[in-house]
Amino acid sequence: DLHSFPTRRSSDLHIDARIRALKKLLAAGLNADLLVAPVVPLLTDSKEALARLMAAARDAGASRVHVVPLRLGDAARRQFLPHLARQFPEFADRYAAHFAAGPNVHRLYADALARRARALRKVYGLSDESLSQRRMGNAAMRRRPEEQLQLLT
């Protein structure tokens, strides 16, 4: 959503609303995690920004935070790169060159981001279990749809 994309005037990505929703889900007995996605290179990937998210998730009662780097498919790239060039011209050439090769961040960046997230999860006492490792069999996840919809009211 380009309307929530960080700009020079505002880098608020509505984390407060996400943390409130996370608290509500956890209070209802659901096994909820915080998914930080996409992490935008050079804009939302600093150690400080990720640490604030990890602390907020921990304080909300979450046990896991998953960090996923930006992926730009063809359609997203056509929208994203011009917007980035307007808001952050100093990064435009780097992004254009990097994402010209495909939709994913470079493996070295992905690995570095994963190491940063792993270290921060350790600092904040969060599980290092990945999305693919997470077990999906707990009772809260087997609620009937009408019970799940009550959480949204």
PDB file of C-alpha atoms in Angstrom:
ATOM      1  CA  ASP A   1       0.000   0.000   0.000  1.00  0.00           C
ATOM      2  CA  LEU A   2       1.751   3.143  -1.179  1.00  0.00           C
ATOM      3  CA  HIS A   3      -0.334   5.286   1.191  1.00  0.00           C
ATOM      4  CA  SER A   4       1.352   3.669   4.206  1.00  0.00           C
ATOM      5  CA  PHE A   5       4.792   3.719   2.573  1.00  0.00           C
ATOM      6  CA  PRO A   6       7.318   5.656   4.667  1.00  0.00           C
ATOM      7  CA  THR A   7       8.012   9.170   3.486  1.00  0.00           C
ATOM      8  CA  ARG A   8      10.345  11.864   4.688  1.00  0.00           C
ATOM      9  CA  ARG A   9       7.426  13.387   6.590  1.00  0.00           C
ATOM     10  CA  SER A  10       6.128  10.195   8.170  1.00  0.00           C
ATOM     11  CA  SER A  11       7.610   6.787   8.807  1.00  0.00           C
ATOM     12  CA  ASP A  12       4.650   5.561  10.854  1.00  0.00           C
ATOM     13  CA  LEU A  13       3.623   2.160   9.510  1.00  0.00           C
ATOM     14  CA  HIS A  14       0.603   1.916  11.820  1.00  0.00           C
ATOM     15  CA  ILE A  15       2.408  -0.350  14.253  1.00  0.00           C
ATOM     16  CA  ASP A  16       0.155   0.744  17.119  1.00  0.00           C
ATOM     17  CA  ALA A  17      -2.900  -0.702  15.366  1.00  0.00           C
ATOM     18  CA  ARG A  18      -1.059  -3.942  14.678  1.00  0.00           C
ATOM     19  CA  ILE A  19       0.065  -4.249  18.291  1.00  0.00           C
ATOM     20  CA  ARG A  20      -3.485  -3.570  19.545  1.00  0.00           C
ATOM     21  CA  ALA A  21      -4.776  -6.316  17.234  1.00  0.00           C
ATOM     22  CA  LEU A  22      -2.022  -8.652  18.405  1.00  0.00           C
ATOM     23  CA  LYS A  23      -2.960  -8.024  22.062  1.00  0.00           C
ATOM     24  CA  LYS A  24      -6.612  -8.718  21.309  1.00  0.00           C
ATOM     25  CA  LEU A  25      -5.832 -11.987  19.530  1.00  0.00           C
ATOM     26  CA  LEU A  26      -3.523 -13.154  22.308  1.00  0.00           C
ATOM     27  CA  ALA A  27      -6.060 -12.175  24.987  1.00  0.00           C
ATOM     28  CA  ALA A  28      -8.639 -14.309  23.162  1.00  0.00           C
ATOM     29  CA  GLY A  29      -6.344 -17.298  23.491  1.00  0.00           C
ATOM     30  CA  LEU A  30      -5.092 -17.414  19.928  1.00  0.00           C
ATOM     31  CA  ASN A  31      -1.494 -18.236  19.167  1.00  0.00           C
ATOM     32  CA  ALA A  32      -0.618 -14.996  17.362  1.00  0.00           C
ATOM     33  CA  ASP A  33       2.719 -13.742  16.081  1.00  0.00           C
ATOM     34  CA  LEU A  34       3.842 -10.406  14.695  1.00  0.00           C
ATOM     35  CA  LEU A  35       4.703 -10.537  10.995  1.00  0.00           C
ATOM     36  CA  VAL A  36       6.970  -7.669   9.959  1.00  0.00           C
ATOM     37  CA  ALA A  37       6.592  -7.570   6.196  1.00  0.00           C
ATOM     38  CA  PRO A  38       7.813  -6.230   4.036  1.00  0.00           C
ATOM     39  CA  VAL A  39      11.041  -5.005   5.571  1.00  0.00           C
ATOM     40  CA  VAL A  40      12.142  -2.333   3.105  1.00  0.00           C
ATOM     41  CA  PRO A  41      15.925  -2.159   2.609  1.00  0.00           C
ATOM     42  CA  LEU A  42      17.492   1.135   3.724  1.00  0.00           C
ATOM     43  CA  LEU A  43      14.149   2.416   5.038  1.00  0.00           C
ATOM     44  CA  THR A  44      12.650   0.070   7.636  1.00  0.00           C
ATOM     45  CA  ASP A  45      15.460  -2.386   8.269  1.00  0.00           C
ATOM     46  CA  SER A  46      17.565  -0.610  10.863  1.00  0.00           C
ATOM     47  CA  LYS A  47      18.457  -2.405  14.067  1.00  0.00           C
ATOM     48  CA  GLU A  48      16.658   0.332  16.008  1.00  0.00           C
ATOM     49  CA  ALA A  49      13.417   0.054  14.017  1.00  0.00           C
ATOM     50  CA  LEU A  50      13.353  -3.726  14.293  1.00  0.00           C
ATOM     51  CA  ALA A  51      14.185  -3.541  18.011  1.00  0.00           C
ATOM     52  CA  ARG A  52      11.166  -1.256  18.613  1.00  0.00           C
ATOM     53  CA  LEU A  53       8.924  -3.794  16.873  1.00  0.00           C
ATOM     54  CA  MET A  54      10.386  -6.728  18.807  1.00  0.00           C
ATOM     55  CA  ALA A  55       9.958  -4.903  22.123  1.00  0.00           C
ATOM     56  CA  ALA A  56       6.367  -3.950  21.312  1.00  0.00           C
ATOM     57  CA  ALA A  57       5.533  -7.522  20.309  1.00  0.00           C
ATOM     58  CA  ARG A  58       7.089  -8.932  23.462  1.00  0.00           C
ATOM     59  CA  ASP A  59       5.259  -6.371  25.610  1.00  0.00           C
ATOM     60  CA  ALA A  60       2.005  -7.356  23.903  1.00  0.00           C
ATOM     61  CA  GLY A  61       2.606 -10.977  24.890  1.00  0.00           C
ATOM     62  CA  ALA A  62       3.757 -12.417  21.576  1.00  0.00           C
ATOM     63  CA  SER A  63       6.360 -15.143  21.613  1.00  0.00           C
ATOM     64  CA  ARG A  64       7.413 -14.852  17.970  1.00  0.00           C
ATOM     65  CA  VAL A  65       8.206 -12.108  15.456  1.00  0.00           C
ATOM     66  CA  HIS A  66       8.760 -13.026  11.825  1.00  0.00           C
ATOM     67  CA  VAL A  67      10.737 -10.660   9.594  1.00  0.00           C
ATOM     68  CA  VAL A  68      10.296 -10.876   5.819  1.00  0.00           C
ATOM     69  CA  PRO A  69      12.254  -8.755   3.343  1.00  0.00           C
ATOM     70  CA  LEU A  70      10.676  -6.818   0.504  1.00  0.00           C
ATOM     71  CA  ARG A  71       9.773  -8.769  -2.623  1.00  0.00           C
ATOM     72  CA  LEU A  72       8.883  -6.887  -5.792  1.00  0.00           C
ATOM     73  CA  GLY A  73       7.097  -8.796  -8.511  1.00  0.00           C
ATOM     74  CA  ASP A  74       6.627  -7.140 -11.892  1.00  0.00           C
ATOM     75  CA  ALA A  75       3.410  -5.273 -11.070  1.00  0.00           C
ATOM     76  CA  ALA A  76       4.642  -4.160  -7.646  1.00  0.00           C
ATOM     77  CA  ARG A  77       7.988  -3.067  -9.099  1.00  0.00           C
ATOM     78  CA  ARG A  78       6.225  -0.839 -11.680  1.00  0.00           C
ATOM     79  CA  GLN A  79       4.366   0.947  -8.852  1.00  0.00           C
ATOM     80  CA  PHE A  80       7.018   0.884  -6.152  1.00  0.00           C
ATOM     81  CA  LEU A  81      10.160   2.056  -7.962  1.00  0.00           C
ATOM     82  CA  PRO A  82       8.728   5.376  -9.263  1.00  0.00           C
ATOM     83  CA  HIS A  83       7.300   6.125  -5.814  1.00  0.00           C
ATOM     84  CA  LEU A  84      10.634   5.311  -4.196  1.00  0.00           C
ATOM     85  CA  ALA A  85      12.428   7.560  -6.710  1.00  0.00           C
ATOM     86  CA  ARG A  86      10.154  10.479  -5.763  1.00  0.00           C
ATOM     87  CA  GLN A  87      10.432   9.980  -2.013  1.00  0.00           C
ATOM     88  CA  PHE A  88      14.021   8.722  -1.744  1.00  0.00           C
ATOM     89  CA  PRO A  89      15.905   9.648  -4.937  1.00  0.00           C
ATOM     90  CA  GLU A  90      19.225   8.712  -3.342  1.00  0.00           C
ATOM     91  CA  PHE A  91      18.141   5.045  -3.308  1.00  0.00           C
ATOM     92  CA  ALA A  92      16.469   4.878  -6.725  1.00  0.00           C
ATOM     93  CA  ASP A  93      19.450   3.658  -8.757  1.00  0.00           C
ATOM     94  CA  ARG A  94      20.373   1.007  -6.204  1.00  0.00           C
ATOM     95  CA  TYR A  95      16.833  -0.378  -6.105  1.00  0.00           C
ATOM     96  CA  ALA A  96      16.376  -0.268  -9.878  1.00  0.00           C
ATOM     97  CA  ALA A  97      19.629  -2.142 -10.474  1.00  0.00           C
ATOM     98  CA  HIS A  98      19.002  -4.666  -7.744  1.00  0.00           C
ATOM     99  CA  PHE A  99      15.397  -5.498  -8.566  1.00  0.00           C
ATOM    100  CA  ALA A 100      16.021  -5.558 -12.323  1.00  0.00           C
ATOM    101  CA  ALA A 101      17.422  -9.071 -11.743  1.00  0.00           C
ATOM    102  CA  GLY A 102      14.260 -10.412 -10.137  1.00  0.00           C
ATOM    103  CA  PRO A 103      11.662  -9.986  -7.408  1.00  0.00           C
ATOM    104  CA  ASN A 104      13.734 -10.959  -4.357  1.00  0.00           C
ATOM    105  CA  VAL A 105      16.353  -9.153  -2.336  1.00  0.00           C
ATOM    106  CA  HIS A 106      19.901 -10.421  -2.769  1.00  0.00           C
ATOM    107  CA  ARG A 107      20.731 -13.529  -0.725  1.00  0.00           C
ATOM    108  CA  LEU A 108      23.458 -11.653   1.188  1.00  0.00           C
ATOM    109  CA  TYR A 109      20.923  -9.017   2.278  1.00  0.00           C
ATOM    110  CA  ALA A 110      18.346 -11.651   3.232  1.00  0.00           C
ATOM    111  CA  ASP A 111      20.934 -13.513   5.295  1.00  0.00           C
ATOM    112  CA  ALA A 112      22.086 -10.316   7.028  1.00  0.00           C
ATOM    113  CA  LEU A 113      18.490  -9.365   7.838  1.00  0.00           C
ATOM    114  CA  ALA A 114      17.842 -12.862   9.212  1.00  0.00           C
ATOM    115  CA  ARG A 115      20.929 -12.600  11.449  1.00  0.00           C
ATOM    116  CA  ARG A 116      19.829  -9.167  12.689  1.00  0.00           C
ATOM    117  CA  ALA A 117      16.332 -10.466  13.459  1.00  0.00           C
ATOM    118  CA  ARG A 118      17.707 -13.587  15.180  1.00  0.00           C
ATOM    119  CA  ALA A 119      19.956 -11.487  17.421  1.00  0.00           C
ATOM    120  CA  LEU A 120      17.098  -9.151  18.331  1.00  0.00           C
ATOM    121  CA  ARG A 121      14.727 -12.037  19.067  1.00  0.00           C
ATOM    122  CA  LYS A 122      17.334 -13.318  21.502  1.00  0.00           C
ATOM    123  CA  VAL A 123      17.649  -9.895  23.173  1.00  0.00           C
ATOM    124  CA  TYR A 124      13.868  -9.625  23.604  1.00  0.00           C
ATOM    125  CA  GLY A 125      13.304 -13.232  24.653  1.00  0.00           C
ATOM    126  CA  LEU A 126      11.318 -14.189  21.565  1.00  0.00           C
ATOM    127  CA  SER A 127      11.287 -17.597  19.915  1.00  0.00           C
ATOM    128  CA  ASP A 128      13.527 -18.119  16.921  1.00  0.00           C
ATOM    129  CA  GLU A 129      11.056 -20.577  15.407  1.00  0.00           C
ATOM    130  CA  SER A 130      10.405 -19.745  11.753  1.00  0.00           C
ATOM    131  CA  LEU A 131       7.017 -19.567  10.060  1.00  0.00           C
ATOM    132  CA  SER A 132       7.678 -22.876   8.340  1.00  0.00           C
ATOM    133  CA  GLN A 133       8.611 -24.542  11.644  1.00  0.00           C
ATOM    134  CA  ARG A 134       5.585 -23.268  13.540  1.00  0.00           C
ATOM    135  CA  ARG A 135       3.192 -25.944  14.619  1.00  0.00           C
ATOM    136  CA  MET A 136      -0.378 -25.348  13.498  1.00  0.00           C
ATOM    137  CA  GLY A 137      -2.203 -27.825  15.724  1.00  0.00           C
ATOM    138  CA  ASN A 138      -3.167 -25.891  18.845  1.00  0.00           C
ATOM    139  CA  ALA A 139      -6.787 -25.776  19.993  1.00  0.00           C
ATOM    140  CA  ALA A 140      -7.192 -22.024  19.465  1.00  0.00           C
ATOM    141  CA  MET A 141      -6.532 -22.468  15.756  1.00  0.00           C
ATOM    142  CA  ARG A 142      -9.306 -25.045  15.440  1.00  0.00           C
ATOM    143  CA  ARG A 143     -12.084 -22.671  16.500  1.00  0.00           C
ATOM    144  CA  ARG A 144     -15.209 -22.583  14.419  1.00  0.00           C
ATOM    145  CA  PRO A 145     -15.463 -19.624  11.997  1.00  0.00           C
ATOM    146  CA  GLU A 146     -18.307 -18.008  13.968  1.00  0.00           C
ATOM    147  CA  GLU A 147     -16.092 -18.008  17.083  1.00  0.00           C
ATOM    148  CA  GLN A 148     -13.191 -16.479  15.172  1.00  0.00           C
ATOM    149  CA  LEU A 149     -15.338 -13.667  13.800  1.00  0.00           C
ATOM    150  CA  GLN A 150     -16.207 -12.558  17.340  1.00  0.00           C
ATOM    151  CA  LEU A 151     -12.629 -11.350  17.661  1.00  0.00           C
ATOM    152  CA  LEU A 152     -13.276  -8.678  15.040  1.00  0.00           C
ATOM    153  CA  THR A 153     -16.132  -7.022  16.890  1.00  0.00           C
TER     154      THR A 153
END
